């Protein structure tokens, strides 16, 4: 069994048919299909134009998740997270669960700090409903487009995530994003480089947070996850083994790069099983 625990519909040109074909080609049995509810003022316009379908004005809407999910319902686990500043955010997630069998909250990515009162209120509701939350953490590092914002940050800081985890002990958060993975090392490059490379130094906030919070997990997706695992291959392998109970195989794109690397590491069978499906099944069912 192989579960991709982070991907999106109509993303990088991948329609429902292309997504299922990619899953078949790569032996992926199920895929977590996530929305991104974001106002136009919060996303990088150029990035959105390159990755989203023409005319998309709100990131990746719930409608796209539902349409792609209906193409092969047995292959997808559906996710949705309303923006925390929507006045009806709580009503929206309750209705989505009741009407559409939403089983995940995500992607939770906004220019609102995780421990903002509105964010905490919504995170607690996710926990009450038994929805694991895929969160995106990104520091304001200069990278790519500077329109309409001068930099790109989402979720605030690791400190804000730490406080949210403490304030919402019954909510499972699955960490993702450059701001999370750059903190695998104890150096000071996390707020200066989007994807730091080179040897991992001891004392990283990322492993410390996994040890501190029983309600914190992480997915291995995107350039940020891949770079963190490969920048210091010996450390990366040890990290996967040490935190195997809290990590999920995930891509956030449609390629084979991460799995090619994981297979090359020849991990213990029990570690491989946890990463590739057991942890995901524990959080969101089969």
PDB file of C-alpha atoms in Angstrom:
ATOM      1  CA  UNK A   1       0.000   0.000   0.000  1.00  0.00           C
ATOM      2  CA  UNK A   2       1.249   3.467  -0.915  1.00  0.00           C
ATOM      3  CA  UNK A   3      -0.530   6.688   0.057  1.00  0.00           C
ATOM      4  CA  UNK A   4       0.457  10.132  -1.194  1.00  0.00           C
ATOM      5  CA  UNK A   5      -0.540  12.283   1.788  1.00  0.00           C
ATOM      6  CA  UNK A   6      -0.371  15.684   0.092  1.00  0.00           C
ATOM      7  CA  UNK A   7      -1.465  16.678  -3.385  1.00  0.00           C
ATOM      8  CA  UNK A   8      -3.906  18.956  -5.168  1.00  0.00           C
ATOM      9  CA  UNK A   9      -6.458  18.846  -7.997  1.00  0.00           C
ATOM     10  CA  UNK A  10      -6.001  20.776 -11.256  1.00  0.00           C
ATOM     11  CA  UNK A  11      -2.451  21.572 -10.172  1.00  0.00           C
ATOM     12  CA  UNK A  12       0.477  21.984 -12.583  1.00  0.00           C
ATOM     13  CA  UNK A  13      -1.886  20.895 -15.369  1.00  0.00           C
ATOM     14  CA  UNK A  14      -2.935  17.642 -13.699  1.00  0.00           C
ATOM     15  CA  UNK A  15      -6.581  16.921 -14.396  1.00  0.00           C
ATOM     16  CA  UNK A  16      -8.436  14.038 -12.757  1.00  0.00           C
ATOM     17  CA  UNK A  17      -7.475  11.669 -15.567  1.00  0.00           C
ATOM     18  CA  UNK A  18      -3.791  12.643 -15.409  1.00  0.00           C
ATOM     19  CA  UNK A  19      -3.716  12.321 -11.614  1.00  0.00           C
ATOM     20  CA  UNK A  20      -5.134   8.800 -11.666  1.00  0.00           C
ATOM     21  CA  UNK A  21      -2.771   7.836 -14.486  1.00  0.00           C
ATOM     22  CA  UNK A  22       0.160   9.172 -12.462  1.00  0.00           C
ATOM     23  CA  UNK A  23      -1.006   7.178  -9.441  1.00  0.00           C
ATOM     24  CA  UNK A  24      -1.261   4.009 -11.515  1.00  0.00           C
ATOM     25  CA  UNK A  25       2.154   4.569 -13.085  1.00  0.00           C
ATOM     26  CA  UNK A  26       3.780   5.047  -9.674  1.00  0.00           C
ATOM     27  CA  UNK A  27       1.961   2.414  -7.634  1.00  0.00           C
ATOM     28  CA  UNK A  28       0.072   4.943  -5.510  1.00  0.00           C
ATOM     29  CA  UNK A  29      -3.105   3.397  -4.129  1.00  0.00           C
ATOM     30  CA  UNK A  30      -4.620   6.478  -2.511  1.00  0.00           C
ATOM     31  CA  UNK A  31      -4.008  10.198  -2.474  1.00  0.00           C
ATOM     32  CA  UNK A  32      -4.925  12.967  -0.041  1.00  0.00           C
ATOM     33  CA  UNK A  33      -6.558  15.603  -2.256  1.00  0.00           C
ATOM     34  CA  UNK A  34      -6.293  19.018  -0.606  1.00  0.00           C
ATOM     35  CA  UNK A  35      -7.798  22.444  -1.247  1.00  0.00           C
ATOM     36  CA  UNK A  36      -6.168  25.825  -0.670  1.00  0.00           C
ATOM     37  CA  UNK A  37      -8.728  28.426   0.348  1.00  0.00           C
ATOM     38  CA  UNK A  38      -6.970  31.764  -0.018  1.00  0.00           C
ATOM     39  CA  UNK A  39      -8.014  35.265  -1.064  1.00  0.00           C
ATOM     40  CA  UNK A  40      -6.340  36.659  -4.169  1.00  0.00           C
ATOM     41  CA  UNK A  41      -4.534  39.208  -2.014  1.00  0.00           C
ATOM     42  CA  UNK A  42      -2.601  36.427  -0.233  1.00  0.00           C
ATOM     43  CA  UNK A  43      -1.089  34.447  -3.061  1.00  0.00           C
ATOM     44  CA  UNK A  44       1.869  34.995  -5.349  1.00  0.00           C
ATOM     45  CA  UNK A  45       0.163  36.031  -8.583  1.00  0.00           C
ATOM     46  CA  UNK A  46       2.928  34.734 -10.868  1.00  0.00           C
ATOM     47  CA  UNK A  47       3.133  31.394  -9.067  1.00  0.00           C
ATOM     48  CA  UNK A  48      -0.629  31.035  -9.203  1.00  0.00           C
ATOM     49  CA  UNK A  49      -0.624  31.697 -12.945  1.00  0.00           C
ATOM     50  CA  UNK A  50       1.999  28.985 -13.471  1.00  0.00           C
ATOM     51  CA  UNK A  51       0.368  26.296 -11.330  1.00  0.00           C
ATOM     52  CA  UNK A  52      -3.394  26.916 -11.176  1.00  0.00           C
ATOM     53  CA  UNK A  53      -5.982  26.602 -13.945  1.00  0.00           C
ATOM     54  CA  UNK A  54      -6.846  29.781 -15.885  1.00  0.00           C
ATOM     55  CA  UNK A  55      -9.368  31.916 -14.069  1.00  0.00           C
ATOM     56  CA  UNK A  56      -8.654  30.513 -10.616  1.00  0.00           C
ATOM     57  CA  UNK A  57      -9.238  33.370  -8.209  1.00  0.00           C
ATOM     58  CA  UNK A  58      -9.097  31.577  -4.888  1.00  0.00           C
ATOM     59  CA  UNK A  59      -6.200  29.155  -4.968  1.00  0.00           C
ATOM     60  CA  UNK A  60      -7.573  25.598  -5.103  1.00  0.00           C
ATOM     61  CA  UNK A  61     -11.286  25.651  -4.246  1.00  0.00           C
ATOM     62  CA  UNK A  62     -13.316  22.899  -2.637  1.00  0.00           C
ATOM     63  CA  UNK A  63     -15.210  22.501  -5.922  1.00  0.00           C
ATOM     64  CA  UNK A  64     -12.023  21.275  -7.614  1.00  0.00           C
ATOM     65  CA  UNK A  65     -11.422  18.746  -4.837  1.00  0.00           C
ATOM     66  CA  UNK A  66     -14.969  17.423  -5.194  1.00  0.00           C
ATOM     67  CA  UNK A  67     -14.872  17.236  -8.993  1.00  0.00           C
ATOM     68  CA  UNK A  68     -11.565  15.390  -9.159  1.00  0.00           C
ATOM     69  CA  UNK A  69     -12.504  13.218  -6.183  1.00  0.00           C
ATOM     70  CA  UNK A  70     -15.676  12.094  -7.956  1.00  0.00           C
ATOM     71  CA  UNK A  71     -13.626  10.785 -10.894  1.00  0.00           C
ATOM     72  CA  UNK A  72     -12.282   7.887  -8.796  1.00  0.00           C
ATOM     73  CA  UNK A  73     -13.778   8.150  -5.298  1.00  0.00           C
ATOM     74  CA  UNK A  74     -12.127   4.960  -4.046  1.00  0.00           C
ATOM     75  CA  UNK A  75      -8.678   6.451  -4.762  1.00  0.00           C
ATOM     76  CA  UNK A  76      -8.951   9.788  -2.934  1.00  0.00           C
ATOM     77  CA  UNK A  77      -9.254  11.056   0.637  1.00  0.00           C
ATOM     78  CA  UNK A  78     -10.766  14.532   0.421  1.00  0.00           C
ATOM     79  CA  UNK A  79      -9.472  17.570   2.297  1.00  0.00           C
ATOM     80  CA  UNK A  80     -10.714  21.121   2.800  1.00  0.00           C
ATOM     81  CA  UNK A  81      -9.778  23.951   5.140  1.00  0.00           C
ATOM     82  CA  UNK A  82     -11.525  27.327   4.999  1.00  0.00           C
ATOM     83  CA  UNK A  83      -9.469  30.460   5.500  1.00  0.00           C
ATOM     84  CA  UNK A  84      -9.478  31.269   9.238  1.00  0.00           C
ATOM     85  CA  UNK A  85     -10.628  34.850   8.655  1.00  0.00           C
ATOM     86  CA  UNK A  86     -13.826  33.822   6.895  1.00  0.00           C
ATOM     87  CA  UNK A  87     -16.681  34.770   9.238  1.00  0.00           C
ATOM     88  CA  UNK A  88     -18.372  31.462   8.396  1.00  0.00           C
ATOM     89  CA  UNK A  89     -15.245  29.289   8.482  1.00  0.00           C
ATOM     90  CA  UNK A  90     -16.612  26.943  11.145  1.00  0.00           C
ATOM     91  CA  UNK A  91     -19.935  26.576   9.374  1.00  0.00           C
ATOM     92  CA  UNK A  92     -18.150  25.862   6.112  1.00  0.00           C
ATOM     93  CA  UNK A  93     -16.075  23.001   7.475  1.00  0.00           C
ATOM     94  CA  UNK A  94     -19.039  21.477   9.301  1.00  0.00           C
ATOM     95  CA  UNK A  95     -21.120  21.564   6.123  1.00  0.00           C
ATOM     96  CA  UNK A  96     -18.269  20.147   4.022  1.00  0.00           C
ATOM     97  CA  UNK A  97     -17.908  17.192   6.368  1.00  0.00           C
ATOM     98  CA  UNK A  98     -21.653  16.557   6.519  1.00  0.00           C
ATOM     99  CA  UNK A  99     -22.242  16.894   2.771  1.00  0.00           C
ATOM    100  CA  UNK A 100     -19.087  15.588   1.134  1.00  0.00           C
ATOM    101  CA  UNK A 101     -17.346  13.195   3.540  1.00  0.00           C
ATOM    102  CA  UNK A 102     -14.374  15.520   4.002  1.00  0.00           C
ATOM    103  CA  UNK A 103     -11.869  13.663   6.195  1.00  0.00           C
ATOM    104  CA  UNK A 104      -8.932  16.065   6.239  1.00  0.00           C
ATOM    105  CA  UNK A 105      -8.405  19.763   6.941  1.00  0.00           C
ATOM    106  CA  UNK A 106      -5.956  21.205   4.477  1.00  0.00           C
ATOM    107  CA  UNK A 107      -4.079  22.719   3.067  1.00  0.00           C
ATOM    108  CA  UNK A 108      -4.192  25.240   5.923  1.00  0.00           C
ATOM    109  CA  UNK A 109      -2.074  27.992   4.395  1.00  0.00           C
ATOM    110  CA  UNK A 110      -2.724  31.666   5.045  1.00  0.00           C
ATOM    111  CA  UNK A 111      -1.069  34.922   5.994  1.00  0.00           C
ATOM    112  CA  UNK A 112      -2.543  34.536   9.471  1.00  0.00           C
ATOM    113  CA  UNK A 113      -0.346  33.409  12.362  1.00  0.00           C
ATOM    114  CA  UNK A 114      -1.231  29.978  13.688  1.00  0.00           C
ATOM    115  CA  UNK A 115      -1.991  31.246  17.196  1.00  0.00           C
ATOM    116  CA  UNK A 116      -4.224  34.100  16.053  1.00  0.00           C
ATOM    117  CA  UNK A 117      -7.534  33.810  17.993  1.00  0.00           C
ATOM    118  CA  UNK A 118      -9.562  33.041  14.849  1.00  0.00           C
ATOM    119  CA  UNK A 119      -7.031  30.423  13.804  1.00  0.00           C
ATOM    120  CA  UNK A 120      -7.032  28.752  17.223  1.00  0.00           C
ATOM    121  CA  UNK A 121     -10.821  28.637  17.246  1.00  0.00           C
ATOM    122  CA  UNK A 122     -10.887  26.905  13.868  1.00  0.00           C
ATOM    123  CA  UNK A 123      -8.026  24.534  14.722  1.00  0.00           C
ATOM    124  CA  UNK A 124      -9.932  23.414  17.827  1.00  0.00           C
ATOM    125  CA  UNK A 125     -13.004  22.708  15.714  1.00  0.00           C
ATOM    126  CA  UNK A 126     -10.893  20.595  13.349  1.00  0.00           C
ATOM    127  CA  UNK A 127      -9.764  18.614  16.387  1.00  0.00           C
ATOM    128  CA  UNK A 128     -13.315  18.187  17.686  1.00  0.00           C
ATOM    129  CA  UNK A 129     -14.300  16.803  14.285  1.00  0.00           C
ATOM    130  CA  UNK A 130     -11.357  14.405  14.155  1.00  0.00           C
ATOM    131  CA  UNK A 131      -9.784  16.069  11.115  1.00  0.00           C
ATOM    132  CA  UNK A 132      -5.974  16.039  10.870  1.00  0.00           C
ATOM    133  CA  UNK A 133      -4.757  19.436   9.605  1.00  0.00           C
ATOM    134  CA  UNK A 134      -2.041  19.804   6.956  1.00  0.00           C
ATOM    135  CA  UNK A 135      -0.424  23.165   7.716  1.00  0.00           C
ATOM    136  CA  UNK A 136       1.998  25.235   5.651  1.00  0.00           C
ATOM    137  CA  UNK A 137       4.750  27.204   7.400  1.00  0.00           C
ATOM    138  CA  UNK A 138       6.849  29.653   5.396  1.00  0.00           C
ATOM    139  CA  UNK A 139       9.086  32.469   6.556  1.00  0.00           C
ATOM    140  CA  UNK A 140       9.285  35.779   4.692  1.00  0.00           C
ATOM    141  CA  UNK A 141      12.332  34.853   2.625  1.00  0.00           C
ATOM    142  CA  UNK A 142      12.858  36.771  -0.605  1.00  0.00           C
ATOM    143  CA  UNK A 143      12.163  34.199  -3.326  1.00  0.00           C
ATOM    144  CA  UNK A 144      10.628  34.567  -6.752  1.00  0.00           C
ATOM    145  CA  UNK A 145       7.955  37.173  -7.399  1.00  0.00           C
ATOM    146  CA  UNK A 146       7.537  40.246  -5.174  1.00  0.00           C
ATOM    147  CA  UNK A 147       4.037  41.107  -6.421  1.00  0.00           C
ATOM    148  CA  UNK A 148       1.697  41.953  -4.750  1.00  0.00           C
ATOM    149  CA  UNK A 149       3.690  41.400  -1.521  1.00  0.00           C
ATOM    150  CA  UNK A 150       7.338  42.138  -0.859  1.00  0.00           C
ATOM    151  CA  UNK A 151       7.870  38.658   0.582  1.00  0.00           C
ATOM    152  CA  UNK A 152       5.910  35.460   1.184  1.00  0.00           C
ATOM    153  CA  UNK A 153       5.119  34.166   4.623  1.00  0.00           C
ATOM    154  CA  UNK A 154       2.388  31.811   5.762  1.00  0.00           C
ATOM    155  CA  UNK A 155       1.480  30.741   9.282  1.00  0.00           C
ATOM    156  CA  UNK A 156       3.949  33.022  11.050  1.00  0.00           C
ATOM    157  CA  UNK A 157       6.855  31.334  12.813  1.00  0.00           C
ATOM    158  CA  UNK A 158       7.827  28.073  14.474  1.00  0.00           C
ATOM    159  CA  UNK A 159       7.014  29.797  17.746  1.00  0.00           C
ATOM    160  CA  UNK A 160       3.453  30.455  16.565  1.00  0.00           C
ATOM    161  CA  UNK A 161       3.140  26.800  15.570  1.00  0.00           C
ATOM    162  CA  UNK A 162       4.497  25.724  18.950  1.00  0.00           C
ATOM    163  CA  UNK A 163       1.905  27.844  20.767  1.00  0.00           C
ATOM    164  CA  UNK A 164      -0.925  26.574  18.567  1.00  0.00           C
ATOM    165  CA  UNK A 165       0.014  22.956  19.222  1.00  0.00           C
ATOM    166  CA  UNK A 166       0.018  23.617  22.965  1.00  0.00           C
ATOM    167  CA  UNK A 167      -3.303  25.483  22.800  1.00  0.00           C
ATOM    168  CA  UNK A 168      -4.963  22.749  20.688  1.00  0.00           C
ATOM    169  CA  UNK A 169      -3.768  19.455  22.188  1.00  0.00           C
ATOM    170  CA  UNK A 170      -6.656  17.489  20.687  1.00  0.00           C
ATOM    171  CA  UNK A 171      -5.918  18.630  17.121  1.00  0.00           C
ATOM    172  CA  UNK A 172      -3.466  16.696  14.950  1.00  0.00           C
ATOM    173  CA  UNK A 173      -1.288  19.018  12.849  1.00  0.00           C
ATOM    174  CA  UNK A 174       0.737  17.702   9.910  1.00  0.00           C
ATOM    175  CA  UNK A 175       3.574  20.146   9.251  1.00  0.00           C
ATOM    176  CA  UNK A 176       4.716  21.042   5.741  1.00  0.00           C
ATOM    177  CA  UNK A 177       6.469  23.862   3.933  1.00  0.00           C
ATOM    178  CA  UNK A 178       9.857  25.599   3.698  1.00  0.00           C
ATOM    179  CA  UNK A 179       9.561  27.180   7.130  1.00  0.00           C
ATOM    180  CA  UNK A 180       9.131  23.757   8.705  1.00  0.00           C
ATOM    181  CA  UNK A 181      11.782  21.858   6.765  1.00  0.00           C
ATOM    182  CA  UNK A 182      14.441  24.585   6.912  1.00  0.00           C
ATOM    183  CA  UNK A 183      14.342  24.128  10.701  1.00  0.00           C
ATOM    184  CA  UNK A 184      15.595  20.536  10.480  1.00  0.00           C
ATOM    185  CA  UNK A 185      19.034  22.067  11.105  1.00  0.00           C
ATOM    186  CA  UNK A 186      20.170  24.085  14.098  1.00  0.00           C
ATOM    187  CA  UNK A 187      21.690  26.835  11.946  1.00  0.00           C
ATOM    188  CA  UNK A 188      20.308  30.356  11.423  1.00  0.00           C
ATOM    189  CA  UNK A 189      19.559  30.070   7.688  1.00  0.00           C
ATOM    190  CA  UNK A 190      15.805  29.294   7.980  1.00  0.00           C
ATOM    191  CA  UNK A 191      14.724  32.934   7.625  1.00  0.00           C
ATOM    192  CA  UNK A 192      17.332  33.793   4.986  1.00  0.00           C
ATOM    193  CA  UNK A 193      17.109  30.924   2.477  1.00  0.00           C
ATOM    194  CA  UNK A 194      14.003  29.166   1.218  1.00  0.00           C
ATOM    195  CA  UNK A 195      15.723  25.803   0.755  1.00  0.00           C
ATOM    196  CA  UNK A 196      18.995  25.649   2.744  1.00  0.00           C
ATOM    197  CA  UNK A 197      21.471  23.005   1.647  1.00  0.00           C
ATOM    198  CA  UNK A 198      24.585  21.495   3.196  1.00  0.00           C
ATOM    199  CA  UNK A 199      25.299  19.641   6.445  1.00  0.00           C
ATOM    200  CA  UNK A 200      22.575  19.571   9.093  1.00  0.00           C
ATOM    201  CA  UNK A 201      23.684  21.011  12.428  1.00  0.00           C
ATOM    202  CA  UNK A 202      22.416  19.696  15.763  1.00  0.00           C
ATOM    203  CA  UNK A 203      19.661  21.504  17.629  1.00  0.00           C
ATOM    204  CA  UNK A 204      17.079  21.914  14.875  1.00  0.00           C
ATOM    205  CA  UNK A 205      13.636  23.119  15.978  1.00  0.00           C
ATOM    206  CA  UNK A 206      11.953  20.633  13.633  1.00  0.00           C
ATOM    207  CA  UNK A 207      13.019  17.430  15.459  1.00  0.00           C
ATOM    208  CA  UNK A 208      12.645  19.160  18.821  1.00  0.00           C
ATOM    209  CA  UNK A 209       9.018  19.988  18.009  1.00  0.00           C
ATOM    210  CA  UNK A 210       8.271  16.412  16.936  1.00  0.00           C
ATOM    211  CA  UNK A 211       9.606  15.222  20.280  1.00  0.00           C
ATOM    212  CA  UNK A 212       7.744  17.852  22.280  1.00  0.00           C
ATOM    213  CA  UNK A 213       4.247  17.596  20.790  1.00  0.00           C
ATOM    214  CA  UNK A 214       2.360  14.288  20.572  1.00  0.00           C
ATOM    215  CA  UNK A 215      -0.169  15.966  18.248  1.00  0.00           C
ATOM    216  CA  UNK A 216       2.453  16.963  15.656  1.00  0.00           C
ATOM    217  CA  UNK A 217       3.272  14.987  12.507  1.00  0.00           C
ATOM    218  CA  UNK A 218       4.959  16.024   9.258  1.00  0.00           C
ATOM    219  CA  UNK A 219       4.637  15.168   5.585  1.00  0.00           C
ATOM    220  CA  UNK A 220       7.725  14.802   3.409  1.00  0.00           C
ATOM    221  CA  UNK A 221       6.378  16.684   0.426  1.00  0.00           C
ATOM    222  CA  UNK A 222       7.611  19.292  -2.021  1.00  0.00           C
ATOM    223  CA  UNK A 223      11.043  20.763  -2.694  1.00  0.00           C
ATOM    224  CA  UNK A 224      11.302  21.687   0.984  1.00  0.00           C
ATOM    225  CA  UNK A 225      10.896  18.128   2.256  1.00  0.00           C
ATOM    226  CA  UNK A 226      13.129  16.615  -0.412  1.00  0.00           C
ATOM    227  CA  UNK A 227      15.888  19.177   0.172  1.00  0.00           C
ATOM    228  CA  UNK A 228      15.783  18.632   3.930  1.00  0.00           C
ATOM    229  CA  UNK A 229      16.182  14.870   3.527  1.00  0.00           C
ATOM    230  CA  UNK A 230      18.921  15.021   0.886  1.00  0.00           C
ATOM    231  CA  UNK A 231      21.051  17.976   2.040  1.00  0.00           C
ATOM    232  CA  UNK A 232      22.800  15.651   4.503  1.00  0.00           C
ATOM    233  CA  UNK A 233      21.926  12.137   3.410  1.00  0.00           C
ATOM    234  CA  UNK A 234      23.249  10.352   6.495  1.00  0.00           C
ATOM    235  CA  UNK A 235      21.282  12.649   8.780  1.00  0.00           C
ATOM    236  CA  UNK A 236      18.205  12.373   6.548  1.00  0.00           C
ATOM    237  CA  UNK A 237      18.143   8.595   6.767  1.00  0.00           C
ATOM    238  CA  UNK A 238      18.583   8.677  10.536  1.00  0.00           C
ATOM    239  CA  UNK A 239      15.803  11.256  10.795  1.00  0.00           C
ATOM    240  CA  UNK A 240      13.378   9.014   8.873  1.00  0.00           C
ATOM    241  CA  UNK A 241      14.172   6.110  11.178  1.00  0.00           C
ATOM    242  CA  UNK A 242      14.065   8.112  14.414  1.00  0.00           C
ATOM    243  CA  UNK A 243      10.745   9.817  13.616  1.00  0.00           C
ATOM    244  CA  UNK A 244       9.128   7.056  11.567  1.00  0.00           C
ATOM    245  CA  UNK A 245       5.998   7.133  13.737  1.00  0.00           C
ATOM    246  CA  UNK A 246       5.321  10.769  12.825  1.00  0.00           C
ATOM    247  CA  UNK A 247       6.215  11.117   9.132  1.00  0.00           C
ATOM    248  CA  UNK A 248       4.117  10.623   6.004  1.00  0.00           C
ATOM    249  CA  UNK A 249       5.183  10.039   2.412  1.00  0.00           C
ATOM    250  CA  UNK A 250       3.732  12.896   0.346  1.00  0.00           C
ATOM    251  CA  UNK A 251       4.654  14.733  -2.845  1.00  0.00           C
ATOM    252  CA  UNK A 252       2.751  18.035  -3.377  1.00  0.00           C
ATOM    253  CA  UNK A 253       3.632  17.573  -7.040  1.00  0.00           C
ATOM    254  CA  UNK A 254       3.376  14.733  -9.535  1.00  0.00           C
ATOM    255  CA  UNK A 255       6.834  13.157  -9.809  1.00  0.00           C
ATOM    256  CA  UNK A 256       8.950  10.265  -8.492  1.00  0.00           C
ATOM    257  CA  UNK A 257      11.883  12.133  -6.951  1.00  0.00           C
ATOM    258  CA  UNK A 258      11.051  11.575  -3.283  1.00  0.00           C
ATOM    259  CA  UNK A 259      10.180   7.896  -3.626  1.00  0.00           C
ATOM    260  CA  UNK A 260      13.302   7.269  -5.702  1.00  0.00           C
ATOM    261  CA  UNK A 261      15.339   8.701  -2.832  1.00  0.00           C
ATOM    262  CA  UNK A 262      13.487   6.782  -0.122  1.00  0.00           C
ATOM    263  CA  UNK A 263      13.951   3.473  -1.944  1.00  0.00           C
ATOM    264  CA  UNK A 264      17.655   4.196  -2.372  1.00  0.00           C
ATOM    265  CA  UNK A 265      18.035   4.477   1.420  1.00  0.00           C
ATOM    266  CA  UNK A 266      16.983   0.830   1.952  1.00  0.00           C
ATOM    267  CA  UNK A 267      15.099   1.656   5.137  1.00  0.00           C
ATOM    268  CA  UNK A 268      13.999  -1.067   7.554  1.00  0.00           C
ATOM    269  CA  UNK A 269      10.743  -2.626   6.353  1.00  0.00           C
ATOM    270  CA  UNK A 270       8.777  -1.419   9.373  1.00  0.00           C
ATOM    271  CA  UNK A 271       9.960   2.164   8.811  1.00  0.00           C
ATOM    272  CA  UNK A 272       9.045   2.040   5.119  1.00  0.00           C
ATOM    273  CA  UNK A 273       5.554   0.747   5.947  1.00  0.00           C
ATOM    274  CA  UNK A 274       4.929   3.524   8.454  1.00  0.00           C
ATOM    275  CA  UNK A 275       6.071   6.237   6.068  1.00  0.00           C
ATOM    276  CA  UNK A 276       4.211   4.963   3.044  1.00  0.00           C
ATOM    277  CA  UNK A 277       0.799   4.155   4.495  1.00  0.00           C
ATOM    278  CA  UNK A 278       0.444   3.115   8.142  1.00  0.00           C
ATOM    279  CA  UNK A 279       0.755   6.640   9.576  1.00  0.00           C
ATOM    280  CA  UNK A 280      -1.604   8.086   6.973  1.00  0.00           C
ATOM    281  CA  UNK A 281      -4.147   5.349   7.659  1.00  0.00           C
ATOM    282  CA  UNK A 282      -3.887   6.021  11.389  1.00  0.00           C
ATOM    283  CA  UNK A 283      -4.697   9.699  10.877  1.00  0.00           C
ATOM    284  CA  UNK A 284      -7.383   9.542   8.189  1.00  0.00           C
ATOM    285  CA  UNK A 285      -8.414   5.924   7.748  1.00  0.00           C
ATOM    286  CA  UNK A 286      -7.873   3.679   4.756  1.00  0.00           C
TER     287      UNK A 286
END
